CSV table of C-alpha atoms in Angstrom, one decimal:
chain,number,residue,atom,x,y,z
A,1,UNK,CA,0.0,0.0,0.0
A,2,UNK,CA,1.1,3.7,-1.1
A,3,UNK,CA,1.9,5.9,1.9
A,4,UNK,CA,3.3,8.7,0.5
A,5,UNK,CA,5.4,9.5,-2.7
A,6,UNK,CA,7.8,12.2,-2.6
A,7,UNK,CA,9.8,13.7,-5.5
A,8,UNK,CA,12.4,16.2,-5.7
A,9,UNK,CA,14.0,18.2,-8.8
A,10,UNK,CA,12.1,16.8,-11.4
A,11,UNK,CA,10.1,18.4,-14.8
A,12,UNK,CA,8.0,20.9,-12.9
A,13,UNK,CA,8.8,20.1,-9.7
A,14,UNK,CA,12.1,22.4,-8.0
A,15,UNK,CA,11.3,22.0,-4.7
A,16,UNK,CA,10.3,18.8,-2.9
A,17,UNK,CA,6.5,17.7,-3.5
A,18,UNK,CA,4.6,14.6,-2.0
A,19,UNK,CA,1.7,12.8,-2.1
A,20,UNK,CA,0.4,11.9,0.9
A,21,UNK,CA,-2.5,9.0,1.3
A,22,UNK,CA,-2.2,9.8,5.3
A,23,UNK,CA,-6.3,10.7,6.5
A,24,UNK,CA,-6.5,14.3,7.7
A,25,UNK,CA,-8.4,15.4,11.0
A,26,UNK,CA,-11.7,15.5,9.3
A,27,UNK,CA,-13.7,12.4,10.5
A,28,UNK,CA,-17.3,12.8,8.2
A,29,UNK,CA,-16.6,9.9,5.9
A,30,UNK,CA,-14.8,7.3,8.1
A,31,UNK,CA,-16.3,4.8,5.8
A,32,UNK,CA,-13.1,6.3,3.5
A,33,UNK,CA,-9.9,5.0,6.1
A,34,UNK,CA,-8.5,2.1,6.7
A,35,UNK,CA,-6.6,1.5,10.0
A,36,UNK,CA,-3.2,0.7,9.6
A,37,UNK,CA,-1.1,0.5,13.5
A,38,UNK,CA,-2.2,3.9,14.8
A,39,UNK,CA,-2.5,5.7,11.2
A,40,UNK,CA,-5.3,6.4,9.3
A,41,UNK,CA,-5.1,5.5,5.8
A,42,UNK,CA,-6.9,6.6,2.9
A,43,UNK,CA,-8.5,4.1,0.5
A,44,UNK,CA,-8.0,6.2,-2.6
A,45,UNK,CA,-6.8,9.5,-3.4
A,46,UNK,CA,-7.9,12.3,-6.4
A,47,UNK,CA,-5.1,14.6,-8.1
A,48,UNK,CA,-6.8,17.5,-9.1
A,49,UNK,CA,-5.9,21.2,-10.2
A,50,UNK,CA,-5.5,23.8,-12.5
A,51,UNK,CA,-4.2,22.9,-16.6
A,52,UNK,CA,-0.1,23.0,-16.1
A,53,UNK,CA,-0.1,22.5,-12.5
A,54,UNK,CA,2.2,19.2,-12.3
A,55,UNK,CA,-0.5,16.7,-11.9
A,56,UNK,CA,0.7,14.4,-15.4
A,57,UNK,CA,4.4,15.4,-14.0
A,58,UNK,CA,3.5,14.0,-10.9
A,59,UNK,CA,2.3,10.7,-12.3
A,60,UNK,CA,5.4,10.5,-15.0
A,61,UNK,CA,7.4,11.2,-11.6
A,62,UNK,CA,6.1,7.8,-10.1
A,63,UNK,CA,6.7,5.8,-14.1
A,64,UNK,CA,9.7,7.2,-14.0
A,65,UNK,CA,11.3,5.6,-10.5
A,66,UNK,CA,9.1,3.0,-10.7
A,67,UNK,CA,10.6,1.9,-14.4
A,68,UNK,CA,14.0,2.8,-13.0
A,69,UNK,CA,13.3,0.3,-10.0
A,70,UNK,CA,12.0,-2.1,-11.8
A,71,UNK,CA,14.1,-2.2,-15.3
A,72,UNK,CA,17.5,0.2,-14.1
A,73,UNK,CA,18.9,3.1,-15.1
A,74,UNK,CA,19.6,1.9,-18.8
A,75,UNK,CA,16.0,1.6,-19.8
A,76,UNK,CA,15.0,5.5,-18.8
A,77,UNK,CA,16.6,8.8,-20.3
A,78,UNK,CA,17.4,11.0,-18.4
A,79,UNK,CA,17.8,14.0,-20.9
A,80,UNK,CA,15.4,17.4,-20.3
A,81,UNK,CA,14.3,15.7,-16.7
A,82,UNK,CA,15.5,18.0,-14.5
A,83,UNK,CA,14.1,21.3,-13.4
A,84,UNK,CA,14.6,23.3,-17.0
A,85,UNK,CA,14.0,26.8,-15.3
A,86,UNK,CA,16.9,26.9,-13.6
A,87,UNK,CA,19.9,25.7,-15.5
A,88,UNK,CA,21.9,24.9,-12.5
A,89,UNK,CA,19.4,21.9,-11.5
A,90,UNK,CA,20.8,19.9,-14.4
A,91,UNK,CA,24.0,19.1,-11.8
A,92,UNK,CA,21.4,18.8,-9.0
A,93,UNK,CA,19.7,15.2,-8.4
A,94,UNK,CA,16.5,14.3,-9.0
A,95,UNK,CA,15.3,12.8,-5.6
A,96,UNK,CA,12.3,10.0,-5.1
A,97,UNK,CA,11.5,8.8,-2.1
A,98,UNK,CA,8.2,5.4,-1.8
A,99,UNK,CA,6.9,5.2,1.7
A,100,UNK,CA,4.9,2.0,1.8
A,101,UNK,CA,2.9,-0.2,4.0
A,102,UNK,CA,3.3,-4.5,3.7
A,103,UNK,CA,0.8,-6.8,5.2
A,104,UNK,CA,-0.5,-3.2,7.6
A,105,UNK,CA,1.8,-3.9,9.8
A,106,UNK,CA,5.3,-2.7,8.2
A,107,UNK,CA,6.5,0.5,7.5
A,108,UNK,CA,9.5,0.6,4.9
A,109,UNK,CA,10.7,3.8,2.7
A,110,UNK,CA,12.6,3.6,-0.1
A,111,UNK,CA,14.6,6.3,-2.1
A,112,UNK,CA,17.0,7.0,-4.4
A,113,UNK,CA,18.7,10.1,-5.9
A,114,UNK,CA,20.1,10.0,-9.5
A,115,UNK,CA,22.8,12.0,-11.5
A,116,UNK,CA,20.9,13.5,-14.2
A,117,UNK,CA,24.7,14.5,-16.1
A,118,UNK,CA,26.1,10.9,-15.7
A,119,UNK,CA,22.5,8.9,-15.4
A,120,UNK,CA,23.5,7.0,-12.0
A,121,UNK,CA,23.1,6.7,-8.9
A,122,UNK,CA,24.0,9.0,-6.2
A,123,UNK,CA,22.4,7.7,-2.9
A,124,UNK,CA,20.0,5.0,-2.1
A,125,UNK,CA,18.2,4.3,0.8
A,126,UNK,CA,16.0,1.7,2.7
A,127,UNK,CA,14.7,1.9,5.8
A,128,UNK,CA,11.8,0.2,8.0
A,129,UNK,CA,9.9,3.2,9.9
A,130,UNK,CA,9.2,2.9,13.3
A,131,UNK,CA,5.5,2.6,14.7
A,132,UNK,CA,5.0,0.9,17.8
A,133,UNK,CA,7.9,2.1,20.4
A,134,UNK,CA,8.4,5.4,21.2
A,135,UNK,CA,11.6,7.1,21.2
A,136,UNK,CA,12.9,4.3,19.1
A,137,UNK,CA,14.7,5.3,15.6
A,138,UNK,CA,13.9,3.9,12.4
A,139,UNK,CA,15.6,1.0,11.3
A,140,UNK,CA,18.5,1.1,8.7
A,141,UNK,CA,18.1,-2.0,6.2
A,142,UNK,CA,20.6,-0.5,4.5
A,143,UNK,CA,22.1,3.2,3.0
A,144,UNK,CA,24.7,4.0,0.4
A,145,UNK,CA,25.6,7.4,-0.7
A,146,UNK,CA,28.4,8.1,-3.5
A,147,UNK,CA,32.0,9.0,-1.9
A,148,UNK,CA,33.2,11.8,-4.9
A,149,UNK,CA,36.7,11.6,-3.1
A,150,UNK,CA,37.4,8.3,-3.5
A,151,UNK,CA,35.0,7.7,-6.1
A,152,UNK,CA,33.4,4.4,-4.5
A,153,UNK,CA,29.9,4.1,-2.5
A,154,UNK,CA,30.0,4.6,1.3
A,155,UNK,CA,27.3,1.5,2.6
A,156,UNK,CA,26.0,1.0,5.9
A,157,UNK,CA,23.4,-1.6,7.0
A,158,UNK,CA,22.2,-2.7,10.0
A,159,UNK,CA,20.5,-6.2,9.4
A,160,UNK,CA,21.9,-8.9,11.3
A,161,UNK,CA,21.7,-12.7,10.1
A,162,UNK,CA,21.5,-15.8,12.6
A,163,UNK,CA,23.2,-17.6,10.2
A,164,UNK,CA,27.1,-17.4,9.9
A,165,UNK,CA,27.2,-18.3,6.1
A,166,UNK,CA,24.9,-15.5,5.4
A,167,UNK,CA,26.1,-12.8,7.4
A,168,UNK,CA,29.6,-13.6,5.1
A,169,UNK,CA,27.4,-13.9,1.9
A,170,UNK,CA,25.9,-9.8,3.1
A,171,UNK,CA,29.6,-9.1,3.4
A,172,UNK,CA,30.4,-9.8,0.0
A,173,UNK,CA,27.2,-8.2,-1.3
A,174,UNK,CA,28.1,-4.9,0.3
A,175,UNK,CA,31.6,-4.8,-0.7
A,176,UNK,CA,30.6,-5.4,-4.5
A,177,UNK,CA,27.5,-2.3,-3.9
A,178,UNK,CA,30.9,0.0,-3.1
A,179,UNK,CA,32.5,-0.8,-6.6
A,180,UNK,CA,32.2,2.1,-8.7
A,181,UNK,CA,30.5,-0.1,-11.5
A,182,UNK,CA,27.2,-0.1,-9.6
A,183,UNK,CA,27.0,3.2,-9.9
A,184,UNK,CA,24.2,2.5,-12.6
A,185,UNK,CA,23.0,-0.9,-10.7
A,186,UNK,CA,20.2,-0.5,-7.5
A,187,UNK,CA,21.4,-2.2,-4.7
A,188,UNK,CA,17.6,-3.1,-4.0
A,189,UNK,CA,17.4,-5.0,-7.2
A,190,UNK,CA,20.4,-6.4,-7.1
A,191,UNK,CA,19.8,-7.8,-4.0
A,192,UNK,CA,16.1,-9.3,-5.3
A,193,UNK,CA,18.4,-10.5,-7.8
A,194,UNK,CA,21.0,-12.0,-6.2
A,195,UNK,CA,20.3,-13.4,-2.7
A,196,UNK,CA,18.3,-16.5,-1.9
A,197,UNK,CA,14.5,-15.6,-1.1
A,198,UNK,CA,14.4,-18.6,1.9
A,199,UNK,CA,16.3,-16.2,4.4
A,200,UNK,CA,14.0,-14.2,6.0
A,201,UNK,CA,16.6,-11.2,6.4
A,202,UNK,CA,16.2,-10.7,3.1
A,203,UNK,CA,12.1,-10.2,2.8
A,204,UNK,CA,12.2,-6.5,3.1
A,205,UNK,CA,13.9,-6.4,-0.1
A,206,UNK,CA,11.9,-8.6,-2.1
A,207,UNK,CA,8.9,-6.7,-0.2
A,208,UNK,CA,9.9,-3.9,-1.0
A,209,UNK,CA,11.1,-4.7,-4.6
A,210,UNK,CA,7.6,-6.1,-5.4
């Protein structure tokens, strides 16, 4: 289930813009909600607005990372994407950022930022959002960000496996996400595509991937 979509530096959109499927304050048509943990959720949304106010961008926003997801980076262009009115957003990313719900009980958001100059990646991000405890921070499945210095990926994850043979296997699969040459390469499909779908440390991915 769609939470939220959010999309940065892209067509139309300069600034950061969302779409939020969170249930305002307003309680006359309950009938509309679904409960989800302690958030209401709504069971469909409407775009609407003026002619030229962003509501196809938004939608080719969503193709767009959802293609890139799905297919990678080779089978989008990513010519005349960027914010045109400024000239300077062409070195800028272009962010996108899925907030999603899985079997109403998990929380996961997933992003990525792209170079728009060099079509790949510059970060990537996946994390399972917090709910239940307070005061407890979200947990980091995992987070890469390109190192310009050194000119590899700096990766971070906090899953742990029970099994030995695994936790090595992770090991290797980070190390490889540092190599420059996945710099057009997800690390969330790669992943999907790579790691063996009977260990359960790896469900968020293919959760999330699906």
């Amino acid at each position: 289930m769609l939470i939220r979509f959010a999309v940065d530096n892209f067509l139309s959109f300069k600034e950061v813009t969302e779409f939020s499927m969170i249930a305002g304050k307003v309680t006359r048509h309950a009938s509309h909600c679904v409960k989800s943990n302690q958030h209401k959720i709504l069971r469909g949304g409407f775009i609407f607005g003026a002619n030229a106010s962003g509501k196809t961008n938004l939608l080719k926003a969503i193709s767009f990372a959802k293609t890139i997801v799905t297919q990678g980076l080779d089978s989008v262009s990513f010519d005349q994407k960027y914010f045109k009115i400024d000239s300077l957003n062409k070195r800028k990313p272009g962010v996108f950022q899925f907030d999603i719900c899985i079997n109403d009980n998990c929380y996961y958001s997933y992003g990525f930022a792209v170079s728009y100059e060099k079509g790949s990646v510059v970060s990537e991000w996946l994390y399972q959002l917090n709910n239940k405890i307070q005061n407890s921070e979200d947990f980091c499945i995992f987070e890469r960000s390109f190192n310009e210095k050194r000119k590899t990926f700096d990766i971070i994850s906090s899953l742990e496996f029970q099994d030995y043979n695994q936790t090595e296997r992770f090991k290797i699969y980070l190390e490889d996400a540092r190599n420059l040459k996945m710099s057009k390469t997800l690390f969330l499909k790669d992943i999907v595509k790579r790691s063996p779908a009977s260990v359960k440390e790896y469900q968020p991915f293919i959760d999330v991937f699906h």
